[in-house]
Amino acid sequence: MSEITHRLVEVPGGRIHVAEQGSGPLVLLVHGFPESWYSWRHQLPALAAAGFRAAAVDVRGYGRSSKPAQAADYRMLACVADNAAVVRALGERSAVIAGHDWGSPIAANSALLRPDLFRAVGLLSVPYAPRGPHRPTDGFAGMGGDEEFYVSYFQAPGRAEAEIEPDVRGWLAGCYASLSGDTMGESAWLVRPGGRLRDRFPEGVRPAWLTEADLDVYAGEFERTGLTGALNRYRNMDRDWEDLAAWDGAVITQPALFVGGELDPTTSWMGRAIEALPRTLPGLSGAHLLDGCGHWVQQERPDEVNRILTEWLRSLS
């Protein structure tokens, strides 16, 4: 970890924290919720050793990056602009971009909107799903039946924060365990009427990939920053849908890669999007589902993901 360097770079909306290692073609790594640049701690040295310049950002609202006050400042267009500005600030003319969880649609839309900068795109856990005809929150509202889907639960400002922030470390531990291949139990992403997300989190277990020191890093960041900036990404889904109307149904033509976990609930409720990848990503070189793996693929299976990523990146060269 001593070889990883950190910097803050200027972007139109403030500053973005970048952790980087290595030299060579730039690979920009974008994390998801509730994580940080640290989610790529296993990939930074592996990609550097393979001859690439690996740069993992804190998405706006996270870690040491800027945290704008207005929810609308976390729209997808702003995240794409951040990524483009980071590439330029690092002195590069192009990059491969890869994202996990929320970082995956941010990476996909970066490639879609800025093909001049992003020459290939890797998606982890969340497949590309082109903009469709229905407002996202309308679709999510019907996904839980008598219960509430977690995306809907996150919409009201302050609601999820009131659950998480009194015990950030405990909530994060339960969240990570609930979606890990070795510790997940019943669905933790449906909320009973009047209940909380953590009511269904596994208790007293810690995934094998998550050390106490790792949990300290994540908890320390969110205890310092709060959760509102991170949750504001969910609160812009309808705004994104309006902003991206001109790209309705658009495919991404650059070379692409998908890696998911066999046990990740995302691969079930987004199963049709995975099946459609050969059409929505015509440059797809591979779609990998890792046996027995949950949602946190690059942390649960770092060696396997590193091999897949480096082989793919070398094929692009």
PDB file of C-alpha atoms in Angstrom:
ATOM      1  CA  MET A   1       0.000   0.000   0.000  1.00  0.00           C
ATOM      2  CA  SER A   2       3.005   2.332   0.422  1.00  0.00           C
ATOM      3  CA  GLU A   3       3.317   2.568  -3.366  1.00  0.00           C
ATOM      4  CA  ILE A   4      -0.163   4.052  -3.750  1.00  0.00           C
ATOM      5  CA  THR A   5      -0.079   7.827  -4.115  1.00  0.00           C
ATOM      6  CA  HIS A   6      -2.961  10.160  -3.322  1.00  0.00           C
ATOM      7  CA  ARG A   7      -3.928  13.494  -4.809  1.00  0.00           C
ATOM      8  CA  LEU A   8      -6.876  15.863  -5.063  1.00  0.00           C
ATOM      9  CA  VAL A   9      -7.666  17.045  -8.594  1.00  0.00           C
ATOM     10  CA  GLU A  10      -9.856  19.948  -9.627  1.00  0.00           C
ATOM     11  CA  VAL A  11     -13.130  19.174 -11.417  1.00  0.00           C
ATOM     12  CA  PRO A  12     -15.982  21.522 -12.399  1.00  0.00           C
ATOM     13  CA  GLY A  13     -17.949  20.611  -9.261  1.00  0.00           C
ATOM     14  CA  GLY A  14     -15.073  20.813  -6.775  1.00  0.00           C
ATOM     15  CA  ARG A  15     -12.314  18.273  -6.140  1.00  0.00           C
ATOM     16  CA  ILE A  16     -12.000  14.520  -6.580  1.00  0.00           C
ATOM     17  CA  HIS A  17      -9.652  12.357  -4.512  1.00  0.00           C
ATOM     18  CA  VAL A  18      -7.621   9.914  -6.608  1.00  0.00           C
ATOM     19  CA  ALA A  19      -5.508   6.990  -5.385  1.00  0.00           C
ATOM     20  CA  GLU A  20      -3.148   5.736  -8.067  1.00  0.00           C
ATOM     21  CA  GLN A  21      -0.385   3.264  -8.671  1.00  0.00           C
ATOM     22  CA  GLY A  22       1.733   2.278 -11.643  1.00  0.00           C
ATOM     23  CA  SER A  23       2.510   3.727 -15.044  1.00  0.00           C
ATOM     24  CA  GLY A  24       1.233   2.968 -18.516  1.00  0.00           C
ATOM     25  CA  PRO A  25      -2.225   3.207 -20.092  1.00  0.00           C
ATOM     26  CA  LEU A  26      -4.714   4.731 -17.659  1.00  0.00           C
ATOM     27  CA  VAL A  27      -7.402   2.574 -16.051  1.00  0.00           C
ATOM     28  CA  LEU A  28      -9.946   4.612 -14.064  1.00  0.00           C
ATOM     29  CA  LEU A  29     -11.689   2.652 -11.282  1.00  0.00           C
ATOM     30  CA  VAL A  30     -15.057   3.796  -9.898  1.00  0.00           C
ATOM     31  CA  HIS A  31     -16.493   2.336  -6.681  1.00  0.00           C
ATOM     32  CA  GLY A  32     -20.079   1.803  -5.568  1.00  0.00           C
ATOM     33  CA  PHE A  33     -22.234   2.081  -2.422  1.00  0.00           C
ATOM     34  CA  PRO A  34     -21.299   2.053   0.419  1.00  0.00           C
ATOM     35  CA  GLU A  35     -17.596   1.973  -0.413  1.00  0.00           C
ATOM     36  CA  SER A  36     -14.655   4.161  -1.471  1.00  0.00           C
ATOM     37  CA  TRP A  37     -11.449   4.062  -3.509  1.00  0.00           C
ATOM     38  CA  TYR A  38     -10.319   1.445  -0.970  1.00  0.00           C
ATOM     39  CA  SER A  39     -12.628  -1.093  -2.632  1.00  0.00           C
ATOM     40  CA  TRP A  40      -9.977  -1.348  -5.372  1.00  0.00           C
ATOM     41  CA  ARG A  41      -7.045  -1.919  -2.977  1.00  0.00           C
ATOM     42  CA  HIS A  42      -6.373  -5.367  -4.497  1.00  0.00           C
ATOM     43  CA  GLN A  43      -6.610  -4.154  -8.089  1.00  0.00           C
ATOM     44  CA  LEU A  44      -4.311  -1.129  -7.857  1.00  0.00           C
ATOM     45  CA  PRO A  45      -1.081  -3.112  -7.293  1.00  0.00           C
ATOM     46  CA  ALA A  46      -2.130  -5.914  -9.652  1.00  0.00           C
ATOM     47  CA  LEU A  47      -2.863  -3.551 -12.530  1.00  0.00           C
ATOM     48  CA  ALA A  48       0.300  -1.586 -11.807  1.00  0.00           C
ATOM     49  CA  ALA A  49       2.346  -4.796 -11.926  1.00  0.00           C
ATOM     50  CA  ALA A  50       0.718  -5.632 -15.267  1.00  0.00           C
ATOM     51  CA  GLY A  51       1.913  -2.362 -16.799  1.00  0.00           C
ATOM     52  CA  PHE A  52      -1.043  -0.045 -16.294  1.00  0.00           C
ATOM     53  CA  ARG A  53      -1.613   3.238 -14.492  1.00  0.00           C
ATOM     54  CA  ALA A  54      -4.469   2.365 -12.143  1.00  0.00           C
ATOM     55  CA  ALA A  55      -6.388   5.277 -10.607  1.00  0.00           C
ATOM     56  CA  ALA A  56      -9.261   4.738  -8.150  1.00  0.00           C
ATOM     57  CA  VAL A  57     -11.448   7.717  -7.319  1.00  0.00           C
ATOM     58  CA  ASP A  58     -13.622   8.633  -4.389  1.00  0.00           C
ATOM     59  CA  VAL A  59     -16.906   9.408  -6.158  1.00  0.00           C
ATOM     60  CA  ARG A  60     -18.294  12.853  -5.297  1.00  0.00           C
ATOM     61  CA  GLY A  61     -19.948  12.676  -1.892  1.00  0.00           C
ATOM     62  CA  TYR A  62     -17.492  10.072  -0.616  1.00  0.00           C
ATOM     63  CA  GLY A  63     -14.212  10.135   1.274  1.00  0.00           C
ATOM     64  CA  ARG A  64     -11.965  13.095   0.522  1.00  0.00           C
ATOM     65  CA  SER A  65     -13.862  14.208  -2.587  1.00  0.00           C
ATOM     66  CA  SER A  66     -16.165  17.232  -2.590  1.00  0.00           C
ATOM     67  CA  LYS A  67     -19.640  16.913  -1.133  1.00  0.00           C
ATOM     68  CA  PRO A  68     -21.970  19.426  -2.790  1.00  0.00           C
ATOM     69  CA  ALA A  69     -24.924  20.564  -0.695  1.00  0.00           C
ATOM     70  CA  GLN A  70     -27.693  20.098  -3.248  1.00  0.00           C
ATOM     71  CA  ALA A  71     -29.033  16.646  -4.083  1.00  0.00           C
ATOM     72  CA  ALA A  72     -29.241  17.560  -7.775  1.00  0.00           C
ATOM     73  CA  ASP A  73     -25.458  17.995  -7.829  1.00  0.00           C
ATOM     74  CA  TYR A  74     -25.109  14.202  -7.674  1.00  0.00           C
ATOM     75  CA  ARG A  75     -26.841  13.551 -11.004  1.00  0.00           C
ATOM     76  CA  MET A  76     -25.239  11.172 -13.477  1.00  0.00           C
ATOM     77  CA  LEU A  77     -24.129  13.978 -15.777  1.00  0.00           C
ATOM     78  CA  ALA A  78     -22.079  15.449 -12.928  1.00  0.00           C
ATOM     79  CA  CYS A  79     -20.428  12.099 -12.191  1.00  0.00           C
ATOM     80  CA  VAL A  80     -19.533  11.667 -15.860  1.00  0.00           C
ATOM     81  CA  ALA A  81     -18.086  15.199 -15.922  1.00  0.00           C
ATOM     82  CA  ASP A  82     -15.990  14.336 -12.842  1.00  0.00           C
ATOM     83  CA  ASN A  83     -14.519  11.283 -14.562  1.00  0.00           C
ATOM     84  CA  ALA A  84     -13.719  13.228 -17.716  1.00  0.00           C
ATOM     85  CA  ALA A  85     -12.041  15.968 -15.668  1.00  0.00           C
ATOM     86  CA  VAL A  86      -9.974  13.407 -13.733  1.00  0.00           C
ATOM     87  CA  VAL A  87      -8.610  11.936 -16.974  1.00  0.00           C
ATOM     88  CA  ARG A  88      -7.574  15.398 -18.149  1.00  0.00           C
ATOM     89  CA  ALA A  89      -6.162  16.351 -14.737  1.00  0.00           C
ATOM     90  CA  LEU A  90      -3.984  13.234 -14.801  1.00  0.00           C
ATOM     91  CA  GLY A  91      -2.536  14.421 -18.091  1.00  0.00           C
ATOM     92  CA  GLU A  92      -4.083  11.646 -20.181  1.00  0.00           C
ATOM     93  CA  ARG A  93      -5.973  11.815 -23.459  1.00  0.00           C
ATOM     94  CA  SER A  94      -7.943   8.591 -22.961  1.00  0.00           C
ATOM     95  CA  ALA A  95      -8.625   5.850 -20.431  1.00  0.00           C
ATOM     96  CA  VAL A  96     -10.276   2.523 -19.881  1.00  0.00           C
ATOM     97  CA  ILE A  97     -12.949   2.902 -17.218  1.00  0.00           C
ATOM     98  CA  ALA A  98     -14.238   0.173 -14.891  1.00  0.00           C
ATOM     99  CA  GLY A  99     -16.874   0.404 -12.185  1.00  0.00           C
ATOM    100  CA  HIS A 100     -18.478  -1.720  -9.495  1.00  0.00           C
ATOM    101  CA  ASP A 101     -22.046  -1.444  -8.128  1.00  0.00           C
ATOM    102  CA  TRP A 102     -23.085   2.233  -8.646  1.00  0.00           C
ATOM    103  CA  GLY A 103     -19.683   2.719 -10.208  1.00  0.00           C
ATOM    104  CA  SER A 104     -20.786   0.407 -13.015  1.00  0.00           C
ATOM    105  CA  PRO A 105     -23.579   2.638 -14.406  1.00  0.00           C
ATOM    106  CA  ILE A 106     -21.339   5.664 -13.821  1.00  0.00           C
ATOM    107  CA  ALA A 107     -18.637   3.950 -15.894  1.00  0.00           C
ATOM    108  CA  ALA A 108     -21.137   2.852 -18.535  1.00  0.00           C
ATOM    109  CA  ASN A 109     -22.571   6.341 -18.933  1.00  0.00           C
ATOM    110  CA  SER A 110     -19.076   7.817 -19.019  1.00  0.00           C
ATOM    111  CA  ALA A 111     -18.331   5.563 -21.979  1.00  0.00           C
ATOM    112  CA  LEU A 112     -21.695   6.340 -23.586  1.00  0.00           C
ATOM    113  CA  LEU A 113     -21.463  10.117 -23.253  1.00  0.00           C
ATOM    114  CA  ARG A 114     -17.697  10.549 -23.702  1.00  0.00           C
ATOM    115  CA  PRO A 115     -16.475   7.967 -26.229  1.00  0.00           C
ATOM    116  CA  ASP A 116     -13.736  10.458 -27.109  1.00  0.00           C
ATOM    117  CA  LEU A 117     -12.160   9.860 -23.683  1.00  0.00           C
ATOM    118  CA  PHE A 118     -13.201   6.367 -22.606  1.00  0.00           C
ATOM    119  CA  ARG A 119     -12.020   3.753 -25.070  1.00  0.00           C
ATOM    120  CA  ALA A 120     -13.311   0.661 -23.226  1.00  0.00           C
ATOM    121  CA  VAL A 121     -15.556  -0.106 -20.246  1.00  0.00           C
ATOM    122  CA  GLY A 122     -15.544  -2.822 -17.588  1.00  0.00           C
ATOM    123  CA  LEU A 123     -18.661  -3.422 -15.488  1.00  0.00           C
ATOM    124  CA  LEU A 124     -18.643  -5.331 -12.196  1.00  0.00           C
ATOM    125  CA  SER A 125     -21.809  -6.669 -10.507  1.00  0.00           C
ATOM    126  CA  VAL A 126     -24.256  -4.321 -12.274  1.00  0.00           C
ATOM    127  CA  PRO A 127     -24.783  -4.892 -16.018  1.00  0.00           C
ATOM    128  CA  TYR A 128     -25.441  -2.107 -18.493  1.00  0.00           C
ATOM    129  CA  ALA A 129     -29.127  -1.325 -18.858  1.00  0.00           C
ATOM    130  CA  PRO A 130     -29.980   1.318 -21.469  1.00  0.00           C
ATOM    131  CA  ARG A 131     -32.450   4.035 -20.566  1.00  0.00           C
ATOM    132  CA  GLY A 132     -35.968   2.678 -20.899  1.00  0.00           C
ATOM    133  CA  PRO A 133     -39.491   4.066 -21.301  1.00  0.00           C
ATOM    134  CA  HIS A 134     -40.442   4.113 -17.609  1.00  0.00           C
ATOM    135  CA  ARG A 135     -39.444   6.448 -14.788  1.00  0.00           C
ATOM    136  CA  PRO A 136     -37.088   4.422 -12.543  1.00  0.00           C
ATOM    137  CA  THR A 137     -38.827   5.087  -9.239  1.00  0.00           C
ATOM    138  CA  ASP A 138     -42.111   3.858 -10.722  1.00  0.00           C
ATOM    139  CA  GLY A 139     -40.479   0.571 -11.586  1.00  0.00           C
ATOM    140  CA  PHE A 140     -38.771   0.147  -8.214  1.00  0.00           C
ATOM    141  CA  ALA A 141     -42.007   0.932  -6.379  1.00  0.00           C
ATOM    142  CA  GLY A 142     -43.510  -2.296  -7.688  1.00  0.00           C
ATOM    143  CA  MET A 143     -40.582  -4.603  -6.989  1.00  0.00           C
ATOM    144  CA  GLY A 144     -41.184  -5.393  -3.332  1.00  0.00           C
ATOM    145  CA  GLY A 145     -44.809  -6.441  -3.284  1.00  0.00           C
ATOM    146  CA  ASP A 146     -46.023  -5.776   0.262  1.00  0.00           C
ATOM    147  CA  GLU A 147     -42.497  -4.752   1.229  1.00  0.00           C
ATOM    148  CA  GLU A 148     -40.334  -1.860   0.091  1.00  0.00           C
ATOM    149  CA  PHE A 149     -37.386  -2.281  -2.262  1.00  0.00           C
ATOM    150  CA  TYR A 150     -34.215  -0.714  -0.910  1.00  0.00           C
ATOM    151  CA  VAL A 151     -33.925   1.839  -3.748  1.00  0.00           C
ATOM    152  CA  SER A 152     -37.352   3.179  -2.827  1.00  0.00           C
ATOM    153  CA  TYR A 153     -36.378   3.178   0.852  1.00  0.00           C
ATOM    154  CA  PHE A 154     -33.375   5.381   0.044  1.00  0.00           C
ATOM    155  CA  GLN A 155     -35.375   8.074  -1.774  1.00  0.00           C
ATOM    156  CA  ALA A 156     -36.595  10.241   1.117  1.00  0.00           C
ATOM    157  CA  PRO A 157     -33.812  12.534   2.398  1.00  0.00           C
ATOM    158  CA  GLY A 158     -32.822  11.709   5.954  1.00  0.00           C
ATOM    159  CA  ARG A 159     -34.687   8.437   6.246  1.00  0.00           C
ATOM    160  CA  ALA A 160     -31.835   6.015   5.584  1.00  0.00           C
ATOM    161  CA  GLU A 161     -29.380   8.344   7.317  1.00  0.00           C
ATOM    162  CA  ALA A 162     -31.435   8.057  10.505  1.00  0.00           C
ATOM    163  CA  GLU A 163     -31.015   4.282  10.380  1.00  0.00           C
ATOM    164  CA  ILE A 164     -27.324   4.179   9.472  1.00  0.00           C
ATOM    165  CA  GLU A 165     -25.560   7.066  11.149  1.00  0.00           C
ATOM    166  CA  PRO A 166     -26.175   6.170  14.828  1.00  0.00           C
ATOM    167  CA  ASP A 167     -24.116   2.975  14.248  1.00  0.00           C
ATOM    168  CA  VAL A 168     -22.155   3.357  11.023  1.00  0.00           C
ATOM    169  CA  ARG A 169     -19.702   0.551  11.693  1.00  0.00           C
ATOM    170  CA  GLY A 170     -22.379  -1.959  12.682  1.00  0.00           C
ATOM    171  CA  TRP A 171     -24.573  -1.045   9.722  1.00  0.00           C
ATOM    172  CA  LEU A 172     -21.724  -1.358   7.240  1.00  0.00           C
ATOM    173  CA  ALA A 173     -20.678  -4.724   8.681  1.00  0.00           C
ATOM    174  CA  GLY A 174     -24.226  -6.031   8.289  1.00  0.00           C
ATOM    175  CA  CYS A 175     -24.565  -4.572   4.792  1.00  0.00           C
ATOM    176  CA  TYR A 176     -21.358  -6.186   3.566  1.00  0.00           C
ATOM    177  CA  ALA A 177     -22.263  -9.538   5.165  1.00  0.00           C
ATOM    178  CA  SER A 178     -25.769  -9.508   3.692  1.00  0.00           C
ATOM    179  CA  LEU A 179     -24.428  -9.482   0.114  1.00  0.00           C
ATOM    180  CA  SER A 180     -21.290 -11.611   0.513  1.00  0.00           C
ATOM    181  CA  GLY A 181     -21.276 -15.105  -0.916  1.00  0.00           C
ATOM    182  CA  ASP A 182     -20.102 -16.701   2.339  1.00  0.00           C
ATOM    183  CA  THR A 183     -22.415 -14.906   4.780  1.00  0.00           C
ATOM    184  CA  MET A 184     -25.635 -13.824   3.060  1.00  0.00           C
ATOM    185  CA  GLY A 185     -28.956 -15.011   4.440  1.00  0.00           C
ATOM    186  CA  GLU A 186     -32.495 -13.945   3.582  1.00  0.00           C
ATOM    187  CA  SER A 187     -33.027 -10.972   1.296  1.00  0.00           C
ATOM    188  CA  ALA A 188     -31.787  -7.897   3.119  1.00  0.00           C
ATOM    189  CA  TRP A 189     -32.908  -5.523   0.377  1.00  0.00           C
ATOM    190  CA  LEU A 190     -36.621  -5.610   1.090  1.00  0.00           C
ATOM    191  CA  VAL A 191     -37.920  -3.567   4.008  1.00  0.00           C
ATOM    192  CA  ARG A 192     -40.947  -4.679   5.999  1.00  0.00           C
ATOM    193  CA  PRO A 193     -43.619  -2.008   6.583  1.00  0.00           C
ATOM    194  CA  GLY A 194     -42.367   0.226   9.355  1.00  0.00           C
ATOM    195  CA  GLY A 195     -39.048  -1.633   9.466  1.00  0.00           C
ATOM    196  CA  ARG A 196     -35.421  -0.959   8.622  1.00  0.00           C
ATOM    197  CA  LEU A 197     -32.949  -2.452   6.164  1.00  0.00           C
ATOM    198  CA  ARG A 198     -30.731  -3.744   8.963  1.00  0.00           C
ATOM    199  CA  ASP A 199     -33.564  -5.840  10.399  1.00  0.00           C
ATOM    200  CA  ARG A 200     -32.550  -8.578   7.964  1.00  0.00           C
ATOM    201  CA  PHE A 201     -28.783  -8.167   8.063  1.00  0.00           C
ATOM    202  CA  PRO A 202     -26.876 -11.223   9.315  1.00  0.00           C
ATOM    203  CA  GLU A 203     -25.736 -10.803  12.899  1.00  0.00           C
ATOM    204  CA  GLY A 204     -22.409 -11.762  14.406  1.00  0.00           C
ATOM    205  CA  VAL A 205     -20.714 -12.769  11.150  1.00  0.00           C
ATOM    206  CA  ARG A 206     -18.024 -11.105   9.074  1.00  0.00           C
ATOM    207  CA  PRO A 207     -17.216 -12.046   5.471  1.00  0.00           C
ATOM    208  CA  ALA A 208     -13.852 -13.721   4.946  1.00  0.00           C
ATOM    209  CA  TRP A 209     -12.711 -10.926   2.625  1.00  0.00           C
ATOM    210  CA  LEU A 210     -13.389  -8.171   5.199  1.00  0.00           C
ATOM    211  CA  THR A 211     -10.819  -7.755   7.979  1.00  0.00           C
ATOM    212  CA  GLU A 212     -11.403  -5.627  11.047  1.00  0.00           C
ATOM    213  CA  ALA A 213      -8.857  -3.193   9.618  1.00  0.00           C
ATOM    214  CA  ASP A 214     -10.797  -2.995   6.338  1.00  0.00           C
ATOM    215  CA  LEU A 215     -14.005  -2.291   8.233  1.00  0.00           C
ATOM    216  CA  ASP A 216     -12.187   0.391  10.221  1.00  0.00           C
ATOM    217  CA  VAL A 217     -11.282   2.159   6.974  1.00  0.00           C
ATOM    218  CA  TYR A 218     -14.826   2.158   5.622  1.00  0.00           C
ATOM    219  CA  ALA A 219     -16.427   3.086   8.933  1.00  0.00           C
ATOM    220  CA  GLY A 220     -13.907   5.839   9.570  1.00  0.00           C
ATOM    221  CA  GLU A 221     -14.695   7.486   6.232  1.00  0.00           C
ATOM    222  CA  PHE A 222     -18.481   7.403   6.649  1.00  0.00           C
ATOM    223  CA  GLU A 223     -18.375   8.449  10.289  1.00  0.00           C
ATOM    224  CA  ARG A 224     -16.463  11.507   9.126  1.00  0.00           C
ATOM    225  CA  THR A 225     -18.537  12.340   6.042  1.00  0.00           C
ATOM    226  CA  GLY A 226     -22.005  11.034   6.848  1.00  0.00           C
ATOM    227  CA  LEU A 227     -24.088   9.131   4.307  1.00  0.00           C
ATOM    228  CA  THR A 228     -26.087  11.855   2.576  1.00  0.00           C
ATOM    229  CA  GLY A 229     -23.645  12.418  -0.275  1.00  0.00           C
ATOM    230  CA  ALA A 230     -23.497   8.704  -1.018  1.00  0.00           C
ATOM    231  CA  LEU A 231     -27.270   8.274  -0.829  1.00  0.00           C
ATOM    232  CA  ASN A 232     -27.882  11.253  -3.103  1.00  0.00           C
ATOM    233  CA  ARG A 233     -26.819   9.106  -6.059  1.00  0.00           C
ATOM    234  CA  TYR A 234     -30.004   7.052  -5.525  1.00  0.00           C
ATOM    235  CA  ARG A 235     -32.042  10.236  -5.225  1.00  0.00           C
ATOM    236  CA  ASN A 236     -31.158  11.313  -8.759  1.00  0.00           C
ATOM    237  CA  MET A 237     -32.399   8.279 -10.671  1.00  0.00           C
ATOM    238  CA  ASP A 238     -35.455  10.049 -12.060  1.00  0.00           C
ATOM    239  CA  ARG A 239     -33.411  13.158 -12.806  1.00  0.00           C
ATOM    240  CA  ASP A 240     -30.899  10.961 -14.673  1.00  0.00           C
ATOM    241  CA  TRP A 241     -33.737   9.436 -16.662  1.00  0.00           C
ATOM    242  CA  GLU A 242     -34.813  12.920 -17.740  1.00  0.00           C
ATOM    243  CA  ASP A 243     -31.259  14.108 -18.454  1.00  0.00           C
ATOM    244  CA  LEU A 244     -30.476  11.080 -20.623  1.00  0.00           C
ATOM    245  CA  ALA A 245     -33.605  11.172 -22.784  1.00  0.00           C
ATOM    246  CA  ALA A 246     -31.514  11.734 -25.916  1.00  0.00           C
ATOM    247  CA  TRP A 247     -29.746   8.403 -25.272  1.00  0.00           C
ATOM    248  CA  ASP A 248     -32.890   6.315 -24.851  1.00  0.00           C
ATOM    249  CA  GLY A 249     -32.105   2.697 -25.708  1.00  0.00           C
ATOM    250  CA  ALA A 250     -28.533   3.573 -26.733  1.00  0.00           C
ATOM    251  CA  VAL A 251     -25.889   0.858 -27.023  1.00  0.00           C
ATOM    252  CA  ILE A 252     -22.255   1.265 -25.962  1.00  0.00           C
ATOM    253  CA  THR A 253     -19.964   0.394 -28.850  1.00  0.00           C
ATOM    254  CA  GLN A 254     -16.536   0.392 -27.147  1.00  0.00           C
ATOM    255  CA  PRO A 255     -14.890  -2.876 -26.060  1.00  0.00           C
ATOM    256  CA  ALA A 256     -16.608  -4.078 -22.899  1.00  0.00           C
ATOM    257  CA  LEU A 257     -16.370  -6.627 -20.091  1.00  0.00           C
ATOM    258  CA  PHE A 258     -18.839  -7.832 -17.422  1.00  0.00           C
ATOM    259  CA  VAL A 259     -17.991  -9.668 -14.194  1.00  0.00           C
ATOM    260  CA  GLY A 260     -20.653 -10.635 -11.656  1.00  0.00           C
ATOM    261  CA  GLY A 261     -21.195 -12.937  -8.714  1.00  0.00           C
ATOM    262  CA  GLU A 262     -23.348 -16.035  -9.097  1.00  0.00           C
ATOM    263  CA  LEU A 263     -25.007 -15.404  -5.712  1.00  0.00           C
ATOM    264  CA  ASP A 264     -25.393 -11.646  -6.076  1.00  0.00           C
ATOM    265  CA  PRO A 265     -29.112 -10.728  -5.989  1.00  0.00           C
ATOM    266  CA  THR A 266     -28.345  -8.137  -8.662  1.00  0.00           C
ATOM    267  CA  THR A 267     -27.741 -10.917 -11.171  1.00  0.00           C
ATOM    268  CA  SER A 268     -31.306 -12.088 -10.515  1.00  0.00           C
ATOM    269  CA  TRP A 269     -33.281  -8.866 -10.635  1.00  0.00           C
ATOM    270  CA  MET A 270     -31.140  -7.616 -13.524  1.00  0.00           C
ATOM    271  CA  GLY A 271     -31.009 -10.999 -15.234  1.00  0.00           C
ATOM    272  CA  ARG A 272     -32.643  -9.731 -18.409  1.00  0.00           C
ATOM    273  CA  ALA A 273     -30.049  -6.975 -18.693  1.00  0.00           C
ATOM    274  CA  ILE A 274     -27.282  -9.590 -18.444  1.00  0.00           C
ATOM    275  CA  GLU A 275     -28.942 -11.687 -21.155  1.00  0.00           C
ATOM    276  CA  ALA A 276     -29.158  -8.574 -23.350  1.00  0.00           C
ATOM    277  CA  LEU A 277     -25.480  -7.617 -23.010  1.00  0.00           C
ATOM    278  CA  PRO A 278     -24.455  -9.011 -26.415  1.00  0.00           C
ATOM    279  CA  ARG A 279     -26.938  -6.540 -27.931  1.00  0.00           C
ATOM    280  CA  THR A 280     -26.469  -3.547 -25.607  1.00  0.00           C
ATOM    281  CA  LEU A 281     -22.674  -3.962 -25.541  1.00  0.00           C
ATOM    282  CA  PRO A 282     -21.827  -5.157 -29.067  1.00  0.00           C
ATOM    283  CA  GLY A 283     -18.122  -4.908 -28.176  1.00  0.00           C
ATOM    284  CA  LEU A 284     -18.518  -7.339 -25.255  1.00  0.00           C
ATOM    285  CA  SER A 285     -15.553  -9.686 -25.014  1.00  0.00           C
ATOM    286  CA  GLY A 286     -16.759 -11.698 -22.032  1.00  0.00           C
ATOM    287  CA  ALA A 287     -19.455 -11.987 -19.349  1.00  0.00           C
ATOM    288  CA  HIS A 288     -18.162 -13.829 -16.285  1.00  0.00           C
ATOM    289  CA  LEU A 289     -20.302 -15.088 -13.387  1.00  0.00           C
ATOM    290  CA  LEU A 290     -18.065 -16.241 -10.534  1.00  0.00           C
ATOM    291  CA  ASP A 291     -19.296 -19.387  -8.759  1.00  0.00           C
ATOM    292  CA  GLY A 292     -20.246 -18.916  -5.118  1.00  0.00           C
ATOM    293  CA  CYS A 293     -19.442 -15.203  -5.228  1.00  0.00           C
ATOM    294  CA  GLY A 294     -21.671 -12.447  -3.905  1.00  0.00           C
ATOM    295  CA  HIS A 295     -21.886  -8.767  -4.716  1.00  0.00           C
ATOM    296  CA  TRP A 296     -18.434  -7.492  -3.709  1.00  0.00           C
ATOM    297  CA  VAL A 297     -16.677  -9.318  -6.526  1.00  0.00           C
ATOM    298  CA  GLN A 298     -13.302  -7.561  -6.650  1.00  0.00           C
ATOM    299  CA  GLN A 299     -12.935  -7.903  -2.875  1.00  0.00           C
ATOM    300  CA  GLU A 300     -14.389 -11.418  -2.519  1.00  0.00           C
ATOM    301  CA  ARG A 301     -12.379 -12.825  -5.446  1.00  0.00           C
ATOM    302  CA  PRO A 302      -9.456 -10.447  -5.983  1.00  0.00           C
ATOM    303  CA  ASP A 303      -7.128 -12.914  -7.694  1.00  0.00           C
ATOM    304  CA  GLU A 304      -9.768 -14.085 -10.143  1.00  0.00           C
ATOM    305  CA  VAL A 305     -10.970 -10.567 -10.916  1.00  0.00           C
ATOM    306  CA  ASN A 306      -7.393  -9.336 -11.315  1.00  0.00           C
ATOM    307  CA  ARG A 307      -6.702 -12.100 -13.818  1.00  0.00           C
ATOM    308  CA  ILE A 308      -9.845 -11.342 -15.810  1.00  0.00           C
ATOM    309  CA  LEU A 309      -9.183  -7.604 -15.803  1.00  0.00           C
ATOM    310  CA  THR A 310      -5.520  -7.813 -16.765  1.00  0.00           C
ATOM    311  CA  GLU A 311      -6.136 -10.308 -19.562  1.00  0.00           C
ATOM    312  CA  TRP A 312      -8.893  -8.101 -20.939  1.00  0.00           C
ATOM    313  CA  LEU A 313      -6.815  -4.937 -20.666  1.00  0.00           C
ATOM    314  CA  ARG A 314      -3.890  -6.598 -22.414  1.00  0.00           C
ATOM    315  CA  SER A 315      -6.211  -7.702 -25.225  1.00  0.00           C
ATOM    316  CA  LEU A 316      -7.173  -4.064 -25.786  1.00  0.00           C
ATOM    317  CA  SER A 317      -3.542  -3.105 -26.323  1.00  0.00           C
TER     318      SER A 317
END
